[in-house]
mmCIF file with all atom_site columns, C-alpha atoms and ligand atoms in Angstrom:
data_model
loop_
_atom_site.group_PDB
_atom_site.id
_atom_site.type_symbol
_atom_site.label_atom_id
_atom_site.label_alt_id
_atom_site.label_comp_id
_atom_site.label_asym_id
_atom_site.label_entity_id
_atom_site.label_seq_id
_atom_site.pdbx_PDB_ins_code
_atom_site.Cartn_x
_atom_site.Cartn_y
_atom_site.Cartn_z
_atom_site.occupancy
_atom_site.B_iso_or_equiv
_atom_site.pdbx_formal_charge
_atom_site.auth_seq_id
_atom_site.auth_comp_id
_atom_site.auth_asym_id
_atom_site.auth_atom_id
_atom_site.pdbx_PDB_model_num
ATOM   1   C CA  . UNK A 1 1   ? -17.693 50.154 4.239   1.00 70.00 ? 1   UNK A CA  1
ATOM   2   C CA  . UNK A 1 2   ? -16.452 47.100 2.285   1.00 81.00 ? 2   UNK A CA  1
ATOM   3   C CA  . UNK A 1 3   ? -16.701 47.893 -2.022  1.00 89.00 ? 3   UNK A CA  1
ATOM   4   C CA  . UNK A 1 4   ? -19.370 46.290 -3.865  1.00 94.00 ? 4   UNK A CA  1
ATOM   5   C CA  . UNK A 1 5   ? -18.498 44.715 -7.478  1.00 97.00 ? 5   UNK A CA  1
ATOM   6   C CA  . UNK A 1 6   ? -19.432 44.909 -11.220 1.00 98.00 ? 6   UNK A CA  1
ATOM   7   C CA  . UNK A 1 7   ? -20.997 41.906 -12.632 1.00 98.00 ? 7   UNK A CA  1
ATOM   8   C CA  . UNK A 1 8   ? -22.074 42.076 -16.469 1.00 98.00 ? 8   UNK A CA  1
ATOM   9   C CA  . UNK A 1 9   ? -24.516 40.044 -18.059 1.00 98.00 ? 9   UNK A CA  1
ATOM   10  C CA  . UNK A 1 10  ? -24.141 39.265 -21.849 1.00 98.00 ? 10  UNK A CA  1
ATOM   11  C CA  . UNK A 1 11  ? -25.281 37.026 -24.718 1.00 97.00 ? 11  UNK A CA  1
ATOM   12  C CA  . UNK A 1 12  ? -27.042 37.396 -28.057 1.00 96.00 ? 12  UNK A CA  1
ATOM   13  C CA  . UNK A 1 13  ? -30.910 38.984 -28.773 1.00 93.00 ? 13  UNK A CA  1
ATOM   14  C CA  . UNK A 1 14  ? -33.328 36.539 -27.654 1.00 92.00 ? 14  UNK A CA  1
ATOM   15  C CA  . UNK A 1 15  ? -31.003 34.468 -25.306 1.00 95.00 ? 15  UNK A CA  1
ATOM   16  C CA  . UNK A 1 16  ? -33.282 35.302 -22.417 1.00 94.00 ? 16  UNK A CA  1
ATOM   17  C CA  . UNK A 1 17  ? -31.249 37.620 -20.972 1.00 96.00 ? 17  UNK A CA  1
ATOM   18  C CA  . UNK A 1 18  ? -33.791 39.764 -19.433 1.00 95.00 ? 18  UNK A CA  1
ATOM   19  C CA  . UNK A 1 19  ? -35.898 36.925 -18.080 1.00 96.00 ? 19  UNK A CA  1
ATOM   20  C CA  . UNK A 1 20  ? -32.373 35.618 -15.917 1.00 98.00 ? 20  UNK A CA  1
ATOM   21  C CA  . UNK A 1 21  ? -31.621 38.753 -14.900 1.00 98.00 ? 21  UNK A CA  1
ATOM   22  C CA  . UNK A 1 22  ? -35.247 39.689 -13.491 1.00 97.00 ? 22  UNK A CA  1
ATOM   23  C CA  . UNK A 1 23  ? -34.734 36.239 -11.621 1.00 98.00 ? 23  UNK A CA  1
ATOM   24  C CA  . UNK A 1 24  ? -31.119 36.595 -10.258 1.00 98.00 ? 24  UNK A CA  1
ATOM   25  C CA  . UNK A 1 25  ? -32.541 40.644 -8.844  1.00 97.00 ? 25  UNK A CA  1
ATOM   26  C CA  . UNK A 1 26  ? -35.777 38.089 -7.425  1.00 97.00 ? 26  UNK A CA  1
ATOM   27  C CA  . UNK A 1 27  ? -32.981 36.342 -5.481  1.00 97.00 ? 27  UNK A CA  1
ATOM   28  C CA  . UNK A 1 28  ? -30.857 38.806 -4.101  1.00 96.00 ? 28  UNK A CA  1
ATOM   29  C CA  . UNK A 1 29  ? -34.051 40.391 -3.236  1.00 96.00 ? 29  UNK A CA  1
ATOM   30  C CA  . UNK A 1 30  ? -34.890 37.571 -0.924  1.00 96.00 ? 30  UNK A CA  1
ATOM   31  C CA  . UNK A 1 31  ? -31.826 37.173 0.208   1.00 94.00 ? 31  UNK A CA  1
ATOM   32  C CA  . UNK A 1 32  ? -31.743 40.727 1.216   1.00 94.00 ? 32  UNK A CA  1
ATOM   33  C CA  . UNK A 1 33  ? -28.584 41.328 -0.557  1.00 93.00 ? 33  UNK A CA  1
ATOM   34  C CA  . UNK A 1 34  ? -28.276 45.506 -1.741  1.00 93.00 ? 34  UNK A CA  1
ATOM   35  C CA  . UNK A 1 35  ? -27.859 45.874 -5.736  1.00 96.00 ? 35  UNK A CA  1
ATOM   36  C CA  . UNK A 1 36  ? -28.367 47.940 -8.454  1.00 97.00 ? 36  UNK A CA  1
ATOM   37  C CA  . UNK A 1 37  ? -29.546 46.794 -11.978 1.00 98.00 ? 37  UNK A CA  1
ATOM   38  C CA  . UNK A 1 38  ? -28.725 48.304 -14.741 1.00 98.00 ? 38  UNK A CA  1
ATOM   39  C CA  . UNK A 1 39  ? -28.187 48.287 -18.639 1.00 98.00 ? 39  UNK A CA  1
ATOM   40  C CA  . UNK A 1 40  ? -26.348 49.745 -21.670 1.00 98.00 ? 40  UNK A CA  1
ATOM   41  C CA  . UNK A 1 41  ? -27.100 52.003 -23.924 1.00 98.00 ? 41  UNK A CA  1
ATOM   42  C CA  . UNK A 1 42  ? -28.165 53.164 -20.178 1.00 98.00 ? 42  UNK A CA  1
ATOM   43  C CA  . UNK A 1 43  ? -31.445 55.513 -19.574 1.00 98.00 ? 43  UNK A CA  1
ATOM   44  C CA  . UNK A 1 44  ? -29.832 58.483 -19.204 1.00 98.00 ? 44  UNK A CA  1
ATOM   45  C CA  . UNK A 1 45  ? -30.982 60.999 -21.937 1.00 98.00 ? 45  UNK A CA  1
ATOM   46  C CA  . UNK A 1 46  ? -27.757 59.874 -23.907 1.00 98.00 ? 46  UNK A CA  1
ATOM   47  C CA  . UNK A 1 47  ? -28.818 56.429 -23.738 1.00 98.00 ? 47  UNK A CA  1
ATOM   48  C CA  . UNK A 1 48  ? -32.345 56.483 -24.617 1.00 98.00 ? 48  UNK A CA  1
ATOM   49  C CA  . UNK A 1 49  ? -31.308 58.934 -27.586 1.00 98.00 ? 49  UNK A CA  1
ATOM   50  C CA  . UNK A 1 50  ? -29.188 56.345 -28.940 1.00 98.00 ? 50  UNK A CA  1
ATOM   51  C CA  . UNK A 1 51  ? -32.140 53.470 -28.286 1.00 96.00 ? 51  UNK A CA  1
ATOM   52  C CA  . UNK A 1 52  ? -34.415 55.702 -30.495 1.00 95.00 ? 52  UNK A CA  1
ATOM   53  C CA  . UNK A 1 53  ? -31.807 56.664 -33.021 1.00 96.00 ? 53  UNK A CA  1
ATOM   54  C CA  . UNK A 1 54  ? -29.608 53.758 -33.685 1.00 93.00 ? 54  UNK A CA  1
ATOM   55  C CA  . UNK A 1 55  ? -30.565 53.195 -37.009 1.00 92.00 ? 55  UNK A CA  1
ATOM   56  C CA  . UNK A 1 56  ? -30.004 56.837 -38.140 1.00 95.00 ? 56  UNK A CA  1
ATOM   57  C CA  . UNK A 1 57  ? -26.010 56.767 -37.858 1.00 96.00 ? 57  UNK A CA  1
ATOM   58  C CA  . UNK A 1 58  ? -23.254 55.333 -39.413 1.00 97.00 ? 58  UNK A CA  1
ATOM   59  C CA  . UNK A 1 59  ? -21.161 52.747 -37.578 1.00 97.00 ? 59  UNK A CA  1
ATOM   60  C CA  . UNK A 1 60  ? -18.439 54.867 -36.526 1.00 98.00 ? 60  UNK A CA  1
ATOM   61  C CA  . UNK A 1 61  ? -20.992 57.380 -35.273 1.00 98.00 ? 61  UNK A CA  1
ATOM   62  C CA  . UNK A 1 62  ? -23.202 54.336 -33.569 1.00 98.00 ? 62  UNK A CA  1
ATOM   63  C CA  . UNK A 1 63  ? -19.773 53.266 -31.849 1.00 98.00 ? 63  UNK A CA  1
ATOM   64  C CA  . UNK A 1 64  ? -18.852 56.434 -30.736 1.00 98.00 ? 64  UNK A CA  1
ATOM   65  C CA  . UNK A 1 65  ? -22.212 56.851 -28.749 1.00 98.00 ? 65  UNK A CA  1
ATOM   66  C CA  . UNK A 1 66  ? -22.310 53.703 -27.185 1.00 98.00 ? 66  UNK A CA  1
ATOM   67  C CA  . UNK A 1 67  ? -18.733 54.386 -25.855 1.00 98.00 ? 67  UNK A CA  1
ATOM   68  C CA  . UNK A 1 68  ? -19.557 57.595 -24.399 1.00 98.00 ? 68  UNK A CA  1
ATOM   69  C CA  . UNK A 1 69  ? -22.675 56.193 -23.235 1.00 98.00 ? 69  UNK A CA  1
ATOM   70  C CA  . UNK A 1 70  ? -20.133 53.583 -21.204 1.00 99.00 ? 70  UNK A CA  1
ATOM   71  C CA  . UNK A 1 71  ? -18.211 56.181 -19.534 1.00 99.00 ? 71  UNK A CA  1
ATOM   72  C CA  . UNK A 1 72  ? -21.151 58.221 -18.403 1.00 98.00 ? 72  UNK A CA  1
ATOM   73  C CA  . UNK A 1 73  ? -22.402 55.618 -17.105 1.00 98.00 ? 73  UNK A CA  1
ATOM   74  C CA  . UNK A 1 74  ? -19.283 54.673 -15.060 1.00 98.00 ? 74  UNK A CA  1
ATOM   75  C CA  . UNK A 1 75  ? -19.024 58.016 -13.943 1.00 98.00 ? 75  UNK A CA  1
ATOM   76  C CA  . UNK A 1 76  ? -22.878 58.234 -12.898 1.00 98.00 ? 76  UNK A CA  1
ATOM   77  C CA  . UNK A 1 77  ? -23.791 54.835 -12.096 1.00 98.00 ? 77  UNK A CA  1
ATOM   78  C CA  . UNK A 1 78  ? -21.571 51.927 -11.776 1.00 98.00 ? 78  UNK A CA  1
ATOM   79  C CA  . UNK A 1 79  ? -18.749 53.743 -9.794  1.00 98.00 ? 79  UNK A CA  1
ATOM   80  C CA  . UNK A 1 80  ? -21.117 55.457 -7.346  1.00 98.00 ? 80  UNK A CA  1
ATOM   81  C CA  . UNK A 1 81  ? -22.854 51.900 -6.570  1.00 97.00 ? 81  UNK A CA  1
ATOM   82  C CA  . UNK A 1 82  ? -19.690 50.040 -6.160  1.00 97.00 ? 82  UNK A CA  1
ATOM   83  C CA  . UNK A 1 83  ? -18.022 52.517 -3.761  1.00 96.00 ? 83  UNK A CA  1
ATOM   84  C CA  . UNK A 1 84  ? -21.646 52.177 -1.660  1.00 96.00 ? 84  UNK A CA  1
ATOM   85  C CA  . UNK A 1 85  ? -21.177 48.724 -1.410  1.00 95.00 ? 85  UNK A CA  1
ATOM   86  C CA  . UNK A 1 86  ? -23.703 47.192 -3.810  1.00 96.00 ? 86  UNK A CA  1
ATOM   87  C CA  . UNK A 1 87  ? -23.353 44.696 -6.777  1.00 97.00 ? 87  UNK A CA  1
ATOM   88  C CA  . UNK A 1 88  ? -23.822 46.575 -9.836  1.00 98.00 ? 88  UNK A CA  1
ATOM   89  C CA  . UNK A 1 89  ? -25.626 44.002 -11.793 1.00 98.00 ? 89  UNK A CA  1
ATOM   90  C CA  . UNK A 1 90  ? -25.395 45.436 -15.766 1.00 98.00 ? 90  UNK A CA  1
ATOM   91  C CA  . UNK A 1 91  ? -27.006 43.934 -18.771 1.00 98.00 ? 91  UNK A CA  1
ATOM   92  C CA  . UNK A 1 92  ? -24.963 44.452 -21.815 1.00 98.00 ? 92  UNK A CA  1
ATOM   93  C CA  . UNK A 1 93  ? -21.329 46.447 -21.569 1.00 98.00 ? 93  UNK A CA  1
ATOM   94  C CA  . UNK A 1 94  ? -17.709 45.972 -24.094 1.00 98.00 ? 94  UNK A CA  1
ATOM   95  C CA  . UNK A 1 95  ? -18.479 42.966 -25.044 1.00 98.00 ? 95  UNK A CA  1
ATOM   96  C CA  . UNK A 1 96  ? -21.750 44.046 -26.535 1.00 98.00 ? 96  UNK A CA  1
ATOM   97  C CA  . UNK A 1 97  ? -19.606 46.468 -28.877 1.00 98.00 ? 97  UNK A CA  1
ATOM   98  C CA  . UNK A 1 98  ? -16.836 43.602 -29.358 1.00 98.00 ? 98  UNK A CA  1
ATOM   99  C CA  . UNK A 1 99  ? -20.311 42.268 -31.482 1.00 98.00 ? 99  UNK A CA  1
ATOM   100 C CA  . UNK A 1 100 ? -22.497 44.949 -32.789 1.00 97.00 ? 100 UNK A CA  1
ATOM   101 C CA  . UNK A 1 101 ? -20.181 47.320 -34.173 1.00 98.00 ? 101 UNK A CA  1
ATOM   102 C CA  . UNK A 1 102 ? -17.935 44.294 -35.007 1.00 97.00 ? 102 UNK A CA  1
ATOM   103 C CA  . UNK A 1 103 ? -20.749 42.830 -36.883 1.00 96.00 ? 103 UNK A CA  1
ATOM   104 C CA  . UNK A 1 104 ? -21.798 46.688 -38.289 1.00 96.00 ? 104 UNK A CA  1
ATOM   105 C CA  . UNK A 1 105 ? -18.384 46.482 -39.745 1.00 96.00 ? 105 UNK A CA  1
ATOM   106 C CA  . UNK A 1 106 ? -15.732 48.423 -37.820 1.00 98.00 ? 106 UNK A CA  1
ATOM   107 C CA  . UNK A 1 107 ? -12.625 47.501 -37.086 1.00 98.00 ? 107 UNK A CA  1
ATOM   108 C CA  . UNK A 1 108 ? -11.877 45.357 -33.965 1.00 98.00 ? 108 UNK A CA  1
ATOM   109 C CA  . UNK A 1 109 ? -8.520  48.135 -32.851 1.00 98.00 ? 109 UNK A CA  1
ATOM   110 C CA  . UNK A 1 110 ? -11.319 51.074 -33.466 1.00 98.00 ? 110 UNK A CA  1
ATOM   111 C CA  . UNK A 1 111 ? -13.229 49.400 -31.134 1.00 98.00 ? 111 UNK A CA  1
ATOM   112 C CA  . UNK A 1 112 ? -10.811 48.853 -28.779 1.00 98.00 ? 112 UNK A CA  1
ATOM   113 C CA  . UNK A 1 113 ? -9.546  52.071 -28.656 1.00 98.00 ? 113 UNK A CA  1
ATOM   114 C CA  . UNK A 1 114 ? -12.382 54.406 -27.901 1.00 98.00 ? 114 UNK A CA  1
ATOM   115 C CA  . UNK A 1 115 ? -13.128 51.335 -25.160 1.00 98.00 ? 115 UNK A CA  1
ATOM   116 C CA  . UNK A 1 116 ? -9.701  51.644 -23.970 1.00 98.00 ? 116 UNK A CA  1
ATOM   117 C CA  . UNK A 1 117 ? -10.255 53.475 -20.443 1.00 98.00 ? 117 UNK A CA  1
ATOM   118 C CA  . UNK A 1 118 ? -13.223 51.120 -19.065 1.00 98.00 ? 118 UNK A CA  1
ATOM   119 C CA  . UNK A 1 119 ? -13.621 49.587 -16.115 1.00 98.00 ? 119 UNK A CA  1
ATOM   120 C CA  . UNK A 1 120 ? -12.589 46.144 -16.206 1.00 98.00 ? 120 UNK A CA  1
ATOM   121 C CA  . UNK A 1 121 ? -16.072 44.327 -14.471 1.00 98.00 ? 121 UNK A CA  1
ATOM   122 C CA  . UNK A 1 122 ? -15.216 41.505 -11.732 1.00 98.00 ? 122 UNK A CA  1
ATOM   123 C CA  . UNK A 1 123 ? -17.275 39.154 -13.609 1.00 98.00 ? 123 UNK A CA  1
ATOM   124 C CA  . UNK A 1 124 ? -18.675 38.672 -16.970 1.00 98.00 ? 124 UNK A CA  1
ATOM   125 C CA  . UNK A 1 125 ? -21.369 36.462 -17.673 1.00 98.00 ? 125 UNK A CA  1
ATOM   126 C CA  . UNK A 1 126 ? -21.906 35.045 -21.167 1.00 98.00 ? 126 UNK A CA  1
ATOM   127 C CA  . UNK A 1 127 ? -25.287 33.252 -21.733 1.00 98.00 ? 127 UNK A CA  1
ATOM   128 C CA  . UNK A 1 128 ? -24.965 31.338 -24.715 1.00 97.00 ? 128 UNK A CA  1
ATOM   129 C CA  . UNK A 1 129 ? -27.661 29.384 -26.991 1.00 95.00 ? 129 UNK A CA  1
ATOM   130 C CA  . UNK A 1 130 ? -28.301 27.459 -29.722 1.00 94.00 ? 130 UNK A CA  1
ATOM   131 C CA  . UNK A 1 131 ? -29.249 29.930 -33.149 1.00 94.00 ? 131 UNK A CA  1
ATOM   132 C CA  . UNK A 1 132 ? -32.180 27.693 -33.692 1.00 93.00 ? 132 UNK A CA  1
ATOM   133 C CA  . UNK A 1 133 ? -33.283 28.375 -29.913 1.00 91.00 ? 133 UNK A CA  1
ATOM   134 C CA  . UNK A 1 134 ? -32.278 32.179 -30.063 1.00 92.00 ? 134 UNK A CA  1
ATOM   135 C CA  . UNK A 1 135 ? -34.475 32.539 -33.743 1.00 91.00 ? 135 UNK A CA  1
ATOM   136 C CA  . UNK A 1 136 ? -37.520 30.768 -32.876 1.00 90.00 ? 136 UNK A CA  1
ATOM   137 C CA  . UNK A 1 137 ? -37.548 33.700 -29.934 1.00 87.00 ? 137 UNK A CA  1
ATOM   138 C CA  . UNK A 1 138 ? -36.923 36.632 -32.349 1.00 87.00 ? 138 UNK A CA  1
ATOM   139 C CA  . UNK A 1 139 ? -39.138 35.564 -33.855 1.00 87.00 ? 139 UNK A CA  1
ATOM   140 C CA  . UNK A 1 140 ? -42.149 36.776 -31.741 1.00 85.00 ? 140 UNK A CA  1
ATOM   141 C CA  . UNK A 1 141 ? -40.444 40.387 -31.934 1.00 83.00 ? 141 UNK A CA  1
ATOM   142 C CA  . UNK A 1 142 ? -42.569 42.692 -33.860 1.00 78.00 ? 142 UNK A CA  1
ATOM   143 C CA  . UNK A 1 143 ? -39.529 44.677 -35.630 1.00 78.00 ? 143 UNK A CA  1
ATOM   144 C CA  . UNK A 1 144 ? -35.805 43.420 -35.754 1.00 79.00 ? 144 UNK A CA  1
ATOM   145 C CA  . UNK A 1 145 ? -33.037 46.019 -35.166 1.00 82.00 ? 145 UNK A CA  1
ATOM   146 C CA  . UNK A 1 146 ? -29.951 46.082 -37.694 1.00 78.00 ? 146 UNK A CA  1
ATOM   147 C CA  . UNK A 1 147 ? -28.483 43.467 -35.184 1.00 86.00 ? 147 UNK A CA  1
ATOM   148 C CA  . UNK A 1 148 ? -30.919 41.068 -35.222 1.00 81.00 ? 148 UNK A CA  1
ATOM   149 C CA  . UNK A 1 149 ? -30.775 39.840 -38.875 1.00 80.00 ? 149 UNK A CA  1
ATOM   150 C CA  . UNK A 1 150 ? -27.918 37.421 -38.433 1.00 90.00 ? 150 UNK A CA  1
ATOM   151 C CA  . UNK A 1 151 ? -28.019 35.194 -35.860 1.00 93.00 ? 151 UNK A CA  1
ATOM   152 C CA  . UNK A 1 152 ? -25.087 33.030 -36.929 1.00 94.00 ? 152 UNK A CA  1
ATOM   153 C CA  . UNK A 1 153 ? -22.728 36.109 -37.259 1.00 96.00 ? 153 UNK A CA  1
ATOM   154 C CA  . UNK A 1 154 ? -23.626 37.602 -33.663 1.00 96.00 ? 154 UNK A CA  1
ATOM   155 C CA  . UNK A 1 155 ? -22.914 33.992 -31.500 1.00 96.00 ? 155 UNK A CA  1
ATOM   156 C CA  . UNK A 1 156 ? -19.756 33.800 -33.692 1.00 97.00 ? 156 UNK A CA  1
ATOM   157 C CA  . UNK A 1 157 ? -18.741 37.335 -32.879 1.00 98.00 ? 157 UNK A CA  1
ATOM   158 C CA  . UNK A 1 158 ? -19.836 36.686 -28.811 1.00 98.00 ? 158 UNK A CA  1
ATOM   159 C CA  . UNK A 1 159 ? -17.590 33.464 -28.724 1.00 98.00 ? 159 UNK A CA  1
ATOM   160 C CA  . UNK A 1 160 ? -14.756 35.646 -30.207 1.00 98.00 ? 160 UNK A CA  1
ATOM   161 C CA  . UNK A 1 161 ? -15.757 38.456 -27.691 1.00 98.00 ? 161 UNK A CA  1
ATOM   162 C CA  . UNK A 1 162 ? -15.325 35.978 -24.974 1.00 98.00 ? 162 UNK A CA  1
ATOM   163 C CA  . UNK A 1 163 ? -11.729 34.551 -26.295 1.00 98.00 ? 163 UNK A CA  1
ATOM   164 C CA  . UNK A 1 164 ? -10.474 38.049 -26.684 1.00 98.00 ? 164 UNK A CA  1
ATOM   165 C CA  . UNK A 1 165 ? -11.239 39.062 -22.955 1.00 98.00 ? 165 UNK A CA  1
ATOM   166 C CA  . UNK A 1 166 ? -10.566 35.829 -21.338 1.00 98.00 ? 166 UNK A CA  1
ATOM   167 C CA  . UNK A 1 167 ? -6.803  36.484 -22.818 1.00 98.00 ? 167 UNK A CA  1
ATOM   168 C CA  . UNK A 1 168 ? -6.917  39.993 -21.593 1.00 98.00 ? 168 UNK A CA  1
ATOM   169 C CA  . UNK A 1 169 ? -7.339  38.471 -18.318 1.00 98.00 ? 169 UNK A CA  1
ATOM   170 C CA  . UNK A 1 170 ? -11.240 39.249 -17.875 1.00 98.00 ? 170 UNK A CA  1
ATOM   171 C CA  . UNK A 1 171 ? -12.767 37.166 -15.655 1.00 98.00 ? 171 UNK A CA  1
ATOM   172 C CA  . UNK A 1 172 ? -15.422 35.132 -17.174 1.00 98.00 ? 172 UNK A CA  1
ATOM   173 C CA  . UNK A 1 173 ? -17.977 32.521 -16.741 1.00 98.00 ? 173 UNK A CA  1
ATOM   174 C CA  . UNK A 1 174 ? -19.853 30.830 -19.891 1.00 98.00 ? 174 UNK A CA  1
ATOM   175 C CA  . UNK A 1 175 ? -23.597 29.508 -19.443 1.00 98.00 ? 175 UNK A CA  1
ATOM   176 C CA  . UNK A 1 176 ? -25.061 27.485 -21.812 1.00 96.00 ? 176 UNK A CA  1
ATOM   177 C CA  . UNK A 1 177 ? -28.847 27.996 -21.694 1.00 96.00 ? 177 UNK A CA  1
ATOM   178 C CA  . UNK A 1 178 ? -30.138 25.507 -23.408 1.00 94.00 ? 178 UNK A CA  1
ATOM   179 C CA  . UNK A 1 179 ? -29.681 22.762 -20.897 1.00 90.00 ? 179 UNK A CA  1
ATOM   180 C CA  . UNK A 1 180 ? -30.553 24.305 -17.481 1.00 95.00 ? 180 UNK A CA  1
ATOM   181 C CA  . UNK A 1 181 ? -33.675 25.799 -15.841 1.00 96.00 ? 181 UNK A CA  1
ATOM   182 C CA  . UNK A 1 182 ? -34.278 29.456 -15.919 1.00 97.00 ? 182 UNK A CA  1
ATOM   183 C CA  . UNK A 1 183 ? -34.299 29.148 -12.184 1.00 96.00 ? 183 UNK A CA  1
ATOM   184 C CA  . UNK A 1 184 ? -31.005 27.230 -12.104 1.00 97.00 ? 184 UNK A CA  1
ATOM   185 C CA  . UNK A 1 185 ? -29.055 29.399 -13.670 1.00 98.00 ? 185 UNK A CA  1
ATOM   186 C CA  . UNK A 1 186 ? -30.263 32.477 -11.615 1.00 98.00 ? 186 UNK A CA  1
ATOM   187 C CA  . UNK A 1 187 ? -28.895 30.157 -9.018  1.00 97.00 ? 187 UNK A CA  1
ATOM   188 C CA  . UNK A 1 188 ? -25.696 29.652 -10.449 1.00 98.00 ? 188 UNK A CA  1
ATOM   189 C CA  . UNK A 1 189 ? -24.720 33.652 -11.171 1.00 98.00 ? 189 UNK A CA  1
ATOM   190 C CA  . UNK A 1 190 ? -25.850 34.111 -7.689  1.00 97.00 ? 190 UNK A CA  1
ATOM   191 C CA  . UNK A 1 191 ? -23.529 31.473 -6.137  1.00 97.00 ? 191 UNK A CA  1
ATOM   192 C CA  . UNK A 1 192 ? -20.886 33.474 -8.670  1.00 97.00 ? 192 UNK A CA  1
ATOM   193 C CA  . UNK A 1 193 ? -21.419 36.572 -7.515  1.00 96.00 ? 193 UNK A CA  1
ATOM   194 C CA  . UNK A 1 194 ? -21.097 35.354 -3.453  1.00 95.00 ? 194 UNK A CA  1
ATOM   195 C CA  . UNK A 1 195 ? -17.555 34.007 -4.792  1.00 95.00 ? 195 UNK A CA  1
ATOM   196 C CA  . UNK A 1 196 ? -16.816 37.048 -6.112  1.00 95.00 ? 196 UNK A CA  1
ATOM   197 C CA  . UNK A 1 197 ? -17.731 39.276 -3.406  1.00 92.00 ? 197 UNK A CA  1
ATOM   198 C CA  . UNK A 1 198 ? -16.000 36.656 -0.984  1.00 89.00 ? 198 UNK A CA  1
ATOM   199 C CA  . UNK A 1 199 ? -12.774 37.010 -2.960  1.00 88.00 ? 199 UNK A CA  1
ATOM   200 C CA  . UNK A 1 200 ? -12.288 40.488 -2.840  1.00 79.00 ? 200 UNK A CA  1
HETATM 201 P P1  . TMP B 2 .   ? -31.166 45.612 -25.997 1.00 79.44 ? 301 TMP B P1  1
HETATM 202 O O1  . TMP B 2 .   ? -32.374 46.388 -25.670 1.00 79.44 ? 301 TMP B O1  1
HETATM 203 O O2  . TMP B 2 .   ? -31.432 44.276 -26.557 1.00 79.44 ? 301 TMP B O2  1
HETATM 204 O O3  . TMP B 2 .   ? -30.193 45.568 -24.882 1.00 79.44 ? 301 TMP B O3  1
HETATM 205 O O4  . TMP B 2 .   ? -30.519 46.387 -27.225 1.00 79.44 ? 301 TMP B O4  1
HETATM 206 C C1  . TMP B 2 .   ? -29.529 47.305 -27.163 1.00 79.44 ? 301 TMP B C1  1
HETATM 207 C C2  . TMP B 2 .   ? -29.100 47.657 -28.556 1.00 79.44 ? 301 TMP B C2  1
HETATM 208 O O5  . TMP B 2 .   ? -27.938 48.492 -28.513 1.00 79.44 ? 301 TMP B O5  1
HETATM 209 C C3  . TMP B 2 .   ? -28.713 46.433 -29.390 1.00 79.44 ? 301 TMP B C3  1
HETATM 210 O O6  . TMP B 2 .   ? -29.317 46.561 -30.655 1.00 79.44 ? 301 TMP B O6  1
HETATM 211 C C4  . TMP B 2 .   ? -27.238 46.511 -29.524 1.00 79.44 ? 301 TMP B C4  1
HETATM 212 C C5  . TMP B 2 .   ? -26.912 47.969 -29.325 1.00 79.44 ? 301 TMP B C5  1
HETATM 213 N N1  . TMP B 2 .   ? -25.620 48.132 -28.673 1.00 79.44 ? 301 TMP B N1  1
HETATM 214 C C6  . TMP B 2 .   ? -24.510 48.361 -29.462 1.00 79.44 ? 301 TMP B C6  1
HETATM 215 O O7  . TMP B 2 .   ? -24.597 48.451 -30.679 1.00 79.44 ? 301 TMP B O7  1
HETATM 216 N N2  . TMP B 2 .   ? -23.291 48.460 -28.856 1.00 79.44 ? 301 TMP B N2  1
HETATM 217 C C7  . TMP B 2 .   ? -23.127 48.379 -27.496 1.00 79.44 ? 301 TMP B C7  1
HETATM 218 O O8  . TMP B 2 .   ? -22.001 48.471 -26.992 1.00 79.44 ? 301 TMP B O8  1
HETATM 219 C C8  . TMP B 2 .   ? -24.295 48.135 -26.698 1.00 79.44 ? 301 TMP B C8  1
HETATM 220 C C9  . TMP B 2 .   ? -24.169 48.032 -25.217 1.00 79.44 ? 301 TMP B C9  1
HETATM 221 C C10 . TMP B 2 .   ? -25.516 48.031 -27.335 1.00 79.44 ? 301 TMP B C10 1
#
């Protein structure tokens, strides 16, 4: 049986990351194609703990969880799906942690480190926005988590997120969604993701 891949979606609260992801699933549902969605922190009873709890620890507690978080979920999830031959389609991953404990104030090499035995995805999708676009849609949230008070900060970090792993040699595609059609850009990560699987 041929290996499936690891895409990751990423981009700052109230990019409309859900919405494209919900649509690009639509898709490969039609086109019959076999994934598996998923998401960090994952729902495993790790990852709904630290859903619940975030706001209770420290940052160097908060980053801890989040990594082991990641590499339960490789070793449960992601793995498992790729060697049965589906796309593992996963909404949030390193990057994420490259901004939010970044922006909780750790230090990038702590970071790093405890991130240091991941799985490198095939692809990683950045969905990027404009802060106005990305506040006016926080701003129909009911309560704001410690990450969602600075806007500015968290594109800032993600375009620094991106620069670091595109030198590492990640590779990465960069979607601005402030200019295409929800629909469109479902299109494009699915034409991506063909390429991908195509290519390896
Ligand atoms: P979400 O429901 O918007 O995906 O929120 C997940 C929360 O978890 C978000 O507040 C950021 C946080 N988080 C981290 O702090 N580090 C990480 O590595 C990940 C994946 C999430």
């Amino acid at each position: 049986m041929q290996e499936g891949c690891f895409i990751v979606l990423e981009g700052p609260n109230g990019v409309g990351k859900t919405t494209i992801i919900n649509t690009v699933c639509d898709q490969l549902n039609f086109m019959h194609v076999s994934h598996v969605r998923t998401k960090e922190p994952t729902t495993s009873e790790l990852g709904v703990y630290i859903r619940k709890n975030q706001n209770k620890y420290s940052k160097e507690v908060l980053a801890c969880l989040v990594a082991a978080n990641r590499y339960e979920h490789l070793q449960t999830v992601v793995t498992p799906g790729i060697q049965a031959g589906n796309i593992v389609l996963c909404d949030r991953y390193f990057p994420s942690s490259l901004v939010y404990q970044l922006m909780d104030g750790l230090e990038l090499l702590f970071v790093e480190g405890l991130n240091q035995q991941i799985l490198i995805p095939h692809l990683t999708i950045f969905l990027t926005a404009k802060e106005e676009v990305v506040k006016t849609r926080l701003r129909e949230r009911d309560q704001l988590t410690r990450f969602e008070r600075d806007q500015k900060k968290e594109i800032q970090l993600y375009q620094e997120a991106q620069a670091l792993l595109e030198n590492k040699g990640w590779n990465i595609l960069s979607i601005d969604t402030d200019s295409q059609t929800v629909s469109a850009i479902a299109e494009l990560i699915v034409q991506e993701i063909k390429k991908v699987i195509n290519d390896h």
